[in-house]
Amino acid sequence: MRERLLAAEKVVPIRWHDGSLYLLDQRQLPLKEHWQRFERSSDVATAIRDMLVRGAPAIGIAAAFAVVLAARARYAAGGDWRGALAADCQQLAEARPTAVNLFWALRRMAECLAAQSDDTALQALEQEALEIYTSDREANLVMAQLGAEVIERDNPHPQHIYTHCNAGALATGGFGTALGVVRAAHLAGLVERVFVNETRPWLQGSRLTAWELLQEGVPMRLNVDSAAAHVMREHEVRWVIVGADRIAENGDVANKIGTYQLAVTAMHHGAKLMVVAPSSSIDMDCECGDDIEIEERNPDELLSVAGQRITVDMPVFNPSFDITPADLIDVIVTEKGIVERPDEEKMQALMCRKRLH
Ligand SMILES: CSC[C@H]1O[C@H](OP(=O)(O)O)[C@H](O)[C@@H]1O
């Protein structure tokens, strides 16, 4: 399966080439594929905040390379370059609050720097950022296989799968988390059709997930978010498969707003919920979902579409994520293995495991 996924890869959101970071501007997809080159970490922080790059692992990877850019600039300027770099890292940390991968990646880069002399720091930081990038891709290939095997054990026939937001290649270093499982299940002949939530207000589903699936010929159908219950009642959906931005110690999951109501709807209709995320998205310092900060984004995301105002000013509540309690989750798939019916004890045991590859 690994080779087939590598051969089928069409979407890459991040490139590190000749010491420069290139990000595919996801605000313009799918109608325009525009790569933007980044030389300054402050510009990467803005790109994360404004969702030019988005998705928990992709945010972490972009931040890691931004630290490399910042370290080079601060080292060249001389003086207390490490102190100045710390300020750049703080600016990156303030870009978005919910996806733990951002903070996980910044912590890894800080630990790498602390272990280096001035003479070795820049090269070591670049190697660490490349390792964060490549290990994310490897984790996604492992999770794709594991998740497809779970689906096959449950039902070895073509089936309906439901997905929300974009946990695809565009949200990661490549292949995706939830969509990586969908890709592998499709290659294994297990997918009759993927129902794709458009995922208002940012439309990660209709603009990003649909684009990824269409490029690889995965049978899909787009629907409005509010059709979820109707779709599950009219079409036997076996699995709802989503990503995660942060998973708490007890297995509660922070993911795109709408995931929680999908979980409740899936339970009512007998569908199972699979969460796919690398261990870098698991935050053992968060005891439960209540400890996870939920980002609230600009109200204009609801008052406008594609930059065009569609209504008048009014009070708006625009949380970008919600919390799905562990007891609504059938399985969490990570690169360390799977956890069925997650709870604190099982999550702690998972985090003690080594990566499978
Ligand atoms: C593989 S992480 C994908 C995760 O990130 C998305 O959030 P956003 O697009 O706001 O960065 C969404 O929650 C996805 O499930």
CSV table of N, CA and C in Angstrom, one decimal, residues 99-254:
chain,number,residue,atom,x,y,z
A,99,ALA,N,-4.4,23.9,17.2
A,99,ALA,CA,-3.6,22.8,16.8
A,99,ALA,C,-2.4,22.7,17.6
A,100,VAL,N,-2.2,21.6,18.3
A,100,VAL,CA,-1.1,21.4,19.2
A,100,VAL,C,0.2,21.2,18.4
A,101,ASN,N,0.1,20.8,17.1
A,101,ASN,CA,1.3,20.5,16.3
A,101,ASN,C,2.2,21.7,16.2
A,102,LEU,N,1.6,22.9,16.2
A,102,LEU,CA,2.3,24.2,16.1
A,102,LEU,C,3.3,24.2,17.3
A,103,PHE,N,2.8,24.0,18.5
A,103,PHE,CA,3.6,24.1,19.7
A,103,PHE,C,4.5,22.9,19.9
A,104,TRP,N,4.1,21.8,19.4
A,104,TRP,CA,5.0,20.6,19.4
A,104,TRP,C,6.2,20.8,18.5
A,105,ALA,N,6.0,21.4,17.3
A,105,ALA,CA,7.1,21.6,16.4
A,105,ALA,C,8.0,22.7,16.9
A,106,LEU,N,7.4,23.8,17.5
A,106,LEU,CA,8.3,24.9,18.0
A,106,LEU,C,9.1,24.3,19.2
A,107,ARG,N,8.5,23.5,20.0
A,107,ARG,CA,9.3,22.9,21.2
A,107,ARG,C,10.4,22.0,20.7
A,108,ARG,N,10.2,21.2,19.6
A,108,ARG,CA,11.2,20.4,19.1
A,108,ARG,C,12.4,21.2,18.5
A,109,MET,N,12.0,22.4,17.9
A,109,MET,CA,13.1,23.2,17.3
A,109,MET,C,13.8,23.9,18.5
A,110,ALA,N,13.1,24.3,19.5
A,110,ALA,CA,13.8,24.9,20.6
A,110,ALA,C,14.8,23.9,21.3
A,111,GLU,N,14.3,22.7,21.5
A,111,GLU,CA,15.2,21.7,22.1
A,111,GLU,C,16.4,21.4,21.2
A,112,CYS,N,16.2,21.4,19.9
A,112,CYS,CA,17.3,21.2,19.0
A,112,CYS,C,18.3,22.3,19.2
A,113,LEU,N,17.8,23.5,19.2
A,113,LEU,CA,18.7,24.7,19.3
A,113,LEU,C,19.5,24.7,20.6
A,114,ALA,N,18.8,24.3,21.7
A,114,ALA,CA,19.5,24.3,23.0
A,114,ALA,C,20.7,23.3,23.1
A,115,ALA,N,20.6,22.3,22.2
A,115,ALA,CA,21.6,21.3,22.3
A,115,ALA,C,22.8,21.6,21.3
A,116,GLN,N,22.8,22.8,20.6
A,116,GLN,CA,23.7,23.1,19.6
A,116,GLN,C,24.6,24.3,20.0
A,117,SER,N,25.9,24.2,19.5
A,117,SER,CA,26.7,25.4,19.6
A,117,SER,C,26.3,26.4,18.5
A,118,ASP,N,26.8,27.6,18.6
A,118,ASP,CA,26.6,28.5,17.5
A,118,ASP,C,27.1,28.0,16.1
A,119,ASP,N,28.2,27.3,16.2
A,119,ASP,CA,28.7,26.8,14.9
A,119,ASP,C,27.9,25.7,14.2
A,120,THR,N,27.1,25.0,15.0
A,120,THR,CA,26.4,23.8,14.4
A,120,THR,C,24.9,24.1,14.4
A,121,ALA,N,24.4,25.2,15.0
A,121,ALA,CA,23.0,25.4,15.2
A,121,ALA,C,22.2,25.5,13.9
A,122,LEU,N,22.6,26.3,12.9
A,122,LEU,CA,21.8,26.5,11.7
A,122,LEU,C,21.6,25.2,11.0
A,123,GLN,N,22.6,24.4,10.8
A,123,GLN,CA,22.5,23.2,10.0
A,123,GLN,C,21.6,22.2,10.8
A,124,ALA,N,21.8,22.2,12.1
A,124,ALA,CA,21.0,21.2,12.9
A,124,ALA,C,19.5,21.6,12.9
A,125,LEU,N,19.2,22.9,12.9
A,125,LEU,CA,17.8,23.3,12.9
A,125,LEU,C,17.2,22.9,11.5
A,126,GLU,N,17.9,23.1,10.5
A,126,GLU,CA,17.4,22.7,9.1
A,126,GLU,C,17.1,21.2,9.1
A,127,GLN,N,18.0,20.5,9.6
A,127,GLN,CA,17.9,19.0,9.7
A,127,GLN,C,16.6,18.6,10.5
A,128,GLU,N,16.4,19.3,11.6
A,128,GLU,CA,15.3,19.0,12.5
A,128,GLU,C,14.0,19.3,11.8
A,129,ALA,N,14.0,20.4,11.1
A,129,ALA,CA,12.7,20.8,10.3
A,129,ALA,C,12.4,19.8,9.2
A,130,LEU,N,13.5,19.4,8.6
A,130,LEU,CA,13.3,18.4,7.5
A,130,LEU,C,12.8,17.0,8.1
A,131,GLU,N,13.3,16.7,9.3
A,131,GLU,CA,12.9,15.5,9.9
A,131,GLU,C,11.4,15.6,10.4
A,132,ILE,N,11.0,16.7,10.8
A,132,ILE,CA,9.6,16.9,11.2
A,132,ILE,C,8.7,16.7,10.0
A,133,TYR,N,9.2,17.2,8.8
A,133,TYR,CA,8.4,17.2,7.6
A,133,TYR,C,8.4,15.7,7.1
A,134,THR,N,9.5,15.1,7.0
A,134,THR,CA,9.5,13.7,6.4
A,134,THR,C,8.9,12.7,7.4
A,135,SER,N,9.0,12.9,8.7
A,135,SER,CA,8.4,11.9,9.6
A,135,SER,C,6.9,12.1,9.6
A,136,ASP,N,6.4,13.3,9.3
A,136,ASP,CA,4.9,13.5,9.1
A,136,ASP,C,4.4,12.7,7.9
A,137,ARG,N,5.1,12.8,6.8
A,137,ARG,CA,4.7,12.0,5.7
A,137,ARG,C,4.8,10.5,5.9
A,138,GLU,N,5.8,10.1,6.6
A,138,GLU,CA,5.9,8.6,6.9
A,138,GLU,C,4.7,8.2,7.8
A,139,ALA,N,4.4,9.1,8.8
A,139,ALA,CA,3.3,8.7,9.8
A,139,ALA,C,2.0,8.6,9.0
A,140,ASN,N,1.8,9.5,8.0
A,140,ASN,CA,0.6,9.4,7.2
A,140,ASN,C,0.5,8.2,6.4
A,141,LEU,N,1.6,7.7,5.9
A,141,LEU,CA,1.6,6.4,5.1
A,141,LEU,C,1.2,5.3,6.0
A,142,VAL,N,1.8,5.3,7.2
A,142,VAL,CA,1.5,4.2,8.2
A,142,VAL,C,0.0,4.2,8.6
A,143,MET,N,-0.5,5.4,8.9
A,143,MET,CA,-1.9,5.6,9.4
A,143,MET,C,-2.9,5.2,8.3
A,144,ALA,N,-2.5,5.5,7.0
A,144,ALA,CA,-3.4,5.2,5.9
A,144,ALA,C,-3.6,3.7,5.8
A,145,GLN,N,-2.5,2.9,6.0
A,145,GLN,CA,-2.6,1.5,6.0
A,145,GLN,C,-3.4,0.9,7.1
A,146,LEU,N,-3.1,1.4,8.3
A,146,LEU,CA,-3.7,1.0,9.6
A,146,LEU,C,-5.2,1.2,9.5
A,147,GLY,N,-5.6,2.4,9.0
A,147,GLY,CA,-7.0,2.8,9.0
A,147,GLY,C,-7.8,2.0,8.0
A,148,ALA,N,-7.1,1.7,6.8
A,148,ALA,CA,-7.8,0.9,5.8
A,148,ALA,C,-8.0,-0.5,6.3
A,149,GLU,N,-7.0,-1.0,7.1
A,149,GLU,CA,-7.2,-2.4,7.6
A,149,GLU,C,-8.3,-2.4,8.6
A,150,VAL,N,-8.5,-1.4,9.4
A,150,VAL,CA,-9.7,-1.3,10.3
A,150,VAL,C,-11.0,-1.4,9.5
A,151,ILE,N,-11.0,-0.6,8.5
A,151,ILE,CA,-12.3,-0.6,7.6
A,151,ILE,C,-12.5,-2.0,7.0
A,152,GLU,N,-11.4,-2.6,6.5
A,152,GLU,CA,-11.6,-3.9,5.9
A,152,GLU,C,-12.0,-5.0,6.9
A,153,ARG,N,-11.5,-4.9,8.1
A,153,ARG,CA,-11.9,-5.9,9.2
A,153,ARG,C,-13.4,-5.7,9.5
A,154,ASP,N,-13.8,-4.5,9.5
A,154,ASP,CA,-15.2,-4.2,9.8
A,154,ASP,C,-16.1,-4.6,8.7
A,155,ASN,N,-15.7,-4.3,7.4
A,155,ASN,CA,-16.6,-4.6,6.3
A,155,ASN,C,-15.7,-4.7,5.0
A,156,PRO,N,-15.5,-5.8,4.5
A,156,PRO,CA,-14.5,-6.0,3.4
A,156,PRO,C,-15.1,-5.6,2.0
A,157,HIS,N,-16.2,-4.9,2.0
A,157,HIS,CA,-16.9,-4.5,0.7
A,157,HIS,C,-16.9,-3.0,0.5
A,158,PRO,N,-17.1,-2.6,-0.7
A,158,PRO,CA,-17.2,-1.2,-1.0
A,158,PRO,C,-18.3,-0.5,-0.2
A,159,GLN,N,-18.1,0.6,0.4
A,159,GLN,CA,-19.0,1.2,1.4
A,159,GLN,C,-19.0,2.7,1.3
A,160,HIS,N,-20.0,3.3,2.0
A,160,HIS,CA,-20.0,4.8,2.0
A,160,HIS,C,-19.2,5.3,3.2
A,161,ILE,N,-18.4,6.3,3.0
A,161,ILE,CA,-17.6,7.0,4.0
A,161,ILE,C,-18.0,8.5,4.0
A,162,TYR,N,-18.0,9.0,5.2
A,162,TYR,CA,-18.4,10.4,5.4
A,162,TYR,C,-17.2,11.2,5.9
A,163,THR,N,-16.8,12.3,5.4
A,163,THR,CA,-15.7,13.1,5.9
A,163,THR,C,-16.1,14.6,6.0
A,164,HIS,N,-15.3,15.2,6.9
A,164,HIS,CA,-15.6,16.6,7.2
A,164,HIS,C,-14.3,17.4,7.2
A,165,CYS,N,-14.4,18.7,6.7
A,165,CYS,CA,-13.2,19.6,6.6
A,165,CYS,C,-12.2,19.0,5.7
A,166,ASN,N,-10.9,19.3,5.9
A,166,ASN,CA,-9.9,18.7,5.1
A,166,ASN,C,-8.8,18.3,6.0
A,167,ALA,N,-8.7,16.9,6.1
A,167,ALA,CA,-7.5,16.3,6.8
A,167,ALA,C,-6.8,15.5,5.7
A,168,GLY,N,-6.5,16.2,4.6
A,168,GLY,CA,-5.9,15.6,3.5
A,168,GLY,C,-4.4,16.0,3.3
A,169,ALA,N,-3.9,15.7,2.1
A,169,ALA,CA,-2.5,16.1,1.9
A,169,ALA,C,-2.3,17.6,2.2
A,170,LEU,N,-3.3,18.4,1.9
A,170,LEU,CA,-3.1,19.9,2.1
A,170,LEU,C,-3.0,20.2,3.6
A,171,ALA,N,-3.4,19.3,4.5
A,171,ALA,CA,-3.4,19.6,5.9
A,171,ALA,C,-2.1,19.1,6.6
A,172,THR,N,-1.3,18.5,5.8
A,172,THR,CA,-0.1,17.7,6.3
A,172,THR,C,1.1,17.9,5.4
A,173,GLY,N,2.1,17.1,5.6
A,173,GLY,CA,3.3,17.1,4.8
A,173,GLY,C,3.0,16.3,3.5
A,174,GLY,N,1.9,15.6,3.4
A,174,GLY,CA,1.5,14.9,2.2
A,174,GLY,C,0.6,13.7,2.6
A,175,PHE,N,-0.2,13.2,1.7
A,175,PHE,CA,-1.1,12.1,1.8
A,175,PHE,C,-2.3,12.3,2.8
A,176,GLY,N,-2.1,13.1,3.8
A,176,GLY,CA,-3.2,13.4,4.7
A,176,GLY,C,-3.3,12.4,5.8
A,177,THR,N,-4.2,12.7,6.8
A,177,THR,CA,-4.5,11.8,7.9
A,177,THR,C,-5.8,11.1,7.6
A,178,ALA,N,-6.9,11.7,7.8
A,178,ALA,CA,-8.2,11.1,7.5
A,178,ALA,C,-8.3,10.7,6.0
A,179,LEU,N,-7.8,11.7,5.2
A,179,LEU,CA,-7.9,11.4,3.8
A,179,LEU,C,-6.9,10.4,3.3
A,180,GLY,N,-5.9,10.2,4.1
A,180,GLY,CA,-4.9,9.2,3.7
A,180,GLY,C,-5.5,7.8,3.9
A,181,VAL,N,-6.3,7.7,5.0
A,181,VAL,CA,-7.1,6.4,5.2
A,181,VAL,C,-8.1,6.2,4.0
A,182,VAL,N,-8.8,7.3,3.6
A,182,VAL,CA,-9.7,7.2,2.5
A,182,VAL,C,-9.0,6.8,1.2
A,183,ARG,N,-7.8,7.4,1.0
A,183,ARG,CA,-7.1,7.0,-0.2
A,183,ARG,C,-6.7,5.5,-0.2
A,184,ALA,N,-6.2,5.1,0.9
A,184,ALA,CA,-5.8,3.7,1.0
A,184,ALA,C,-7.0,2.8,0.9
A,185,ALA,N,-8.1,3.2,1.5
A,185,ALA,CA,-9.4,2.3,1.4
A,185,ALA,C,-9.8,2.3,0.0
A,186,HIS,N,-9.7,3.4,-0.7
A,186,HIS,CA,-10.1,3.5,-2.2
A,186,HIS,C,-9.2,2.5,-3.0
A,187,LEU,N,-7.9,2.6,-2.7
A,187,LEU,CA,-7.0,1.7,-3.5
A,187,LEU,C,-7.3,0.2,-3.1
A,188,ALA,N,-7.8,0.0,-1.9
A,188,ALA,CA,-8.1,-1.4,-1.5
A,188,ALA,C,-9.5,-1.9,-2.0
A,189,GLY,N,-10.2,-1.0,-2.7
A,189,GLY,CA,-11.5,-1.3,-3.2
A,189,GLY,C,-12.6,-1.3,-2.2
A,190,LEU,N,-12.4,-0.5,-1.1
A,190,LEU,CA,-13.4,-0.5,0.0
A,190,LEU,C,-14.3,0.8,0.0
A,191,VAL,N,-14.1,1.6,-1.0
A,191,VAL,CA,-14.9,2.9,-1.1
A,191,VAL,C,-15.9,2.8,-2.2
A,192,GLU,N,-17.2,2.9,-1.9
A,192,GLU,CA,-18.2,3.1,-2.9
A,192,GLU,C,-18.4,4.5,-3.2
A,193,ARG,N,-18.4,5.4,-2.1
A,193,ARG,CA,-18.5,6.8,-2.3
A,193,ARG,C,-18.2,7.5,-1.0
A,194,VAL,N,-17.5,8.7,-1.2
A,194,VAL,CA,-17.2,9.5,0.0
A,194,VAL,C,-18.1,10.7,-0.1
A,195,PHE,N,-18.9,10.9,1.0
A,195,PHE,CA,-19.7,12.1,1.2
A,195,PHE,C,-18.8,13.1,1.8
A,196,VAL,N,-18.8,14.3,1.2
A,196,VAL,CA,-17.8,15.4,1.6
A,196,VAL,C,-18.7,16.6,2.1
A,197,ASN,N,-18.5,16.9,3.4
A,197,ASN,CA,-19.2,18.1,4.0
A,197,ASN,C,-18.5,19.3,3.4
A,198,GLU,N,-19.2,20.3,2.9
A,198,GLU,CA,-18.6,21.5,2.4
A,198,GLU,C,-17.8,22.2,3.4
A,199,THR,N,-18.2,22.1,4.7
A,199,THR,CA,-17.5,22.6,5.9
A,199,THR,C,-17.4,24.2,5.9
A,200,ARG,N,-18.6,24.7,6.1
A,200,ARG,CA,-18.7,26.2,6.3
A,200,ARG,C,-18.0,26.6,7.6
A,201,PRO,N,-17.5,27.8,7.7
A,201,PRO,CA,-17.6,28.9,6.7
A,201,PRO,C,-16.4,28.9,5.8
A,202,TRP,N,-15.3,28.2,6.1
A,202,TRP,CA,-14.0,28.3,5.3
A,202,TRP,C,-14.0,27.4,4.1
A,203,LEU,N,-15.0,26.4,4.1
A,203,LEU,CA,-15.2,25.5,2.9
A,203,LEU,C,-13.9,24.7,2.6
A,204,GLN,N,-13.3,24.1,3.7
A,204,GLN,CA,-12.2,23.2,3.4
A,204,GLN,C,-12.7,22.0,2.7
A,205,GLY,N,-14.0,21.6,2.9
A,205,GLY,CA,-14.5,20.4,2.2
A,205,GLY,C,-14.7,20.6,0.7
A,206,SER,N,-15.4,21.6,0.4
A,206,SER,CA,-15.8,21.8,-1.1
A,206,SER,C,-14.6,22.3,-1.9
A,207,ARG,N,-13.7,23.1,-1.2
A,207,ARG,CA,-12.5,23.6,-1.9
A,207,ARG,C,-11.3,22.8,-1.9
A,208,LEU,N,-11.1,22.0,-0.8
A,208,LEU,CA,-9.8,21.3,-0.6
A,208,LEU,C,-10.0,19.8,-0.7
A,209,THR,N,-10.9,19.2,0.1
A,209,THR,CA,-11.1,17.8,0.1
A,209,THR,C,-11.6,17.3,-1.2
A,210,ALA,N,-12.6,17.9,-1.7
A,210,ALA,CA,-13.2,17.5,-3.0
A,210,ALA,C,-12.2,17.6,-4.1
A,211,TRP,N,-11.4,18.6,-4.1
A,211,TRP,CA,-10.3,18.8,-5.1
A,211,TRP,C,-9.3,17.7,-5.0
A,212,GLU,N,-8.9,17.3,-3.8
A,212,GLU,CA,-8.0,16.2,-3.6
A,212,GLU,C,-8.6,14.9,-4.1
A,213,LEU,N,-9.8,14.6,-3.8
A,213,LEU,CA,-10.4,13.3,-4.2
A,213,LEU,C,-10.7,13.3,-5.7
A,214,LEU,N,-11.1,14.4,-6.2
A,214,LEU,CA,-11.3,14.4,-7.7
A,214,LEU,C,-10.1,14.1,-8.5
A,215,GLN,N,-8.9,14.6,-8.0
A,215,GLN,CA,-7.7,14.5,-8.7
A,215,GLN,C,-7.2,13.0,-8.7
A,216,GLU,N,-7.7,12.2,-7.7
A,216,GLU,CA,-7.3,10.8,-7.6
A,216,GLU,C,-8.4,9.9,-8.0
A,217,GLY,N,-9.5,10.4,-8.5
A,217,GLY,CA,-10.6,9.6,-9.0
A,217,GLY,C,-11.3,8.8,-7.9
A,218,VAL,N,-11.3,9.4,-6.7
A,218,VAL,CA,-12.0,8.7,-5.6
A,218,VAL,C,-13.5,9.2,-5.7
A,219,PRO,N,-14.4,8.2,-5.8
A,219,PRO,CA,-15.8,8.6,-6.0
A,219,PRO,C,-16.3,9.4,-4.8
A,220,MET,N,-16.9,10.6,-5.1
A,220,MET,CA,-17.3,11.5,-4.0
A,220,MET,C,-18.5,12.2,-4.4
A,221,ARG,N,-19.2,12.8,-3.4
A,221,ARG,CA,-20.3,13.7,-3.6
A,221,ARG,C,-20.3,14.7,-2.5
A,222,LEU,N,-20.4,16.0,-2.9
A,222,LEU,CA,-20.3,17.1,-2.0
A,222,LEU,C,-21.7,17.4,-1.5
A,223,ASN,N,-21.8,17.7,-0.2
A,223,ASN,CA,-23.1,18.1,0.3
A,223,ASN,C,-23.0,19.2,1.4
A,224,VAL,N,-24.1,19.9,1.6
A,224,VAL,CA,-24.0,21.0,2.6
A,224,VAL,C,-23.9,20.3,4.0
A,225,ASP,N,-23.3,21.0,4.9
A,225,ASP,CA,-23.0,20.4,6.3
A,225,ASP,C,-24.3,19.9,6.9
A,226,SER,N,-25.4,20.7,6.7
A,226,SER,CA,-26.7,20.4,7.3
A,226,SER,C,-27.4,19.2,6.7
A,227,ALA,N,-26.8,18.6,5.7
A,227,ALA,CA,-27.4,17.4,5.1
A,227,ALA,C,-26.9,16.1,5.8
A,228,ALA,N,-26.0,16.2,6.7
A,228,ALA,CA,-25.3,15.0,7.3
A,228,ALA,C,-26.3,14.0,7.8
A,229,ALA,N,-27.2,14.4,8.6
A,229,ALA,CA,-28.2,13.4,9.1
A,229,ALA,C,-29.0,12.8,8.0
A,230,HIS,N,-29.4,13.6,7.1
A,230,HIS,CA,-30.2,13.1,6.0
A,230,HIS,C,-29.4,12.0,5.2
A,231,VAL,N,-28.2,12.4,4.9
A,231,VAL,CA,-27.3,11.5,4.1
A,231,VAL,C,-27.1,10.1,4.9
A,232,MET,N,-26.9,10.2,6.2
A,232,MET,CA,-26.7,9.0,6.9
A,232,MET,C,-28.0,8.2,7.0
A,233,ARG,N,-29.2,8.8,7.0
A,233,ARG,CA,-30.4,8.1,7.1
A,233,ARG,C,-30.7,7.5,5.7
A,234,GLU,N,-30.4,8.2,4.6
A,234,GLU,CA,-30.7,7.7,3.3
A,234,GLU,C,-29.7,6.7,2.7
A,235,HIS,N,-28.5,6.9,3.1
A,235,HIS,CA,-27.4,6.1,2.5
A,235,HIS,C,-26.6,5.4,3.7
A,236,GLU,N,-26.4,4.1,3.6
A,236,GLU,CA,-25.8,3.4,4.8
A,236,GLU,C,-24.3,3.9,4.8
A,237,VAL,N,-24.1,4.8,5.8
A,237,VAL,CA,-22.7,5.3,6.0
A,237,VAL,C,-22.1,4.4,7.1
A,238,ARG,N,-21.0,3.7,6.7
A,238,ARG,CA,-20.3,2.8,7.7
A,238,ARG,C,-19.4,3.6,8.6
A,239,TRP,N,-18.6,4.5,8.0
A,239,TRP,CA,-17.6,5.3,8.8
A,239,TRP,C,-17.7,6.7,8.5
A,240,VAL,N,-17.6,7.5,9.6
A,240,VAL,CA,-17.3,8.9,9.6
A,240,VAL,C,-15.8,9.0,9.9
A,241,ILE,N,-15.0,9.6,9.0
A,241,ILE,CA,-13.5,9.6,9.2
A,241,ILE,C,-13.1,11.1,9.2
A,242,VAL,N,-12.5,11.5,10.3
A,242,VAL,CA,-12.0,12.9,10.4
A,242,VAL,C,-10.6,13.0,11.0
A,243,GLY,N,-10.0,14.2,10.9
A,243,GLY,CA,-8.7,14.4,11.5
A,243,GLY,C,-8.9,15.0,12.9
A,244,ALA,N,-7.8,15.6,13.4
A,244,ALA,CA,-7.8,16.2,14.7
A,244,ALA,C,-6.8,17.3,14.8
A,245,ASP,N,-7.1,18.3,15.6
A,245,ASP,CA,-6.2,19.4,15.8
A,245,ASP,C,-5.5,19.2,17.1
A,246,ARG,N,-6.1,18.6,18.1
A,246,ARG,CA,-5.5,18.3,19.4
A,246,ARG,C,-6.4,17.2,20.0
A,247,ILE,N,-5.7,16.2,20.5
A,247,ILE,CA,-6.3,15.1,21.2
A,247,ILE,C,-5.9,15.1,22.7
A,248,ALA,N,-6.8,15.2,23.6
A,248,ALA,CA,-6.5,15.3,25.0
A,248,ALA,C,-6.1,13.9,25.6
A,249,GLU,N,-5.6,13.9,26.8
A,249,GLU,CA,-5.1,12.7,27.4
A,249,GLU,C,-6.2,11.6,27.6
A,250,ASN,N,-7.4,12.1,27.7
A,250,ASN,CA,-8.5,11.1,27.9
A,250,ASN,C,-9.2,10.7,26.6
A,251,GLY,N,-8.6,11.2,25.5
A,251,GLY,CA,-9.1,10.8,24.1
A,251,GLY,C,-10.2,11.7,23.6
A,252,ASP,N,-10.5,12.8,24.3
A,252,ASP,CA,-11.4,13.8,23.7
A,252,ASP,C,-10.6,14.5,22.5
A,253,VAL,N,-11.4,14.9,21.5
A,253,VAL,CA,-10.8,15.4,20.3
A,253,VAL,C,-11.3,16.7,19.9
A,254,ALA,N,-10.3,17.7,19.7
A,254,ALA,CA,-10.6,19.0,19.1
A,254,ALA,C,-10.5,18.9,17.6
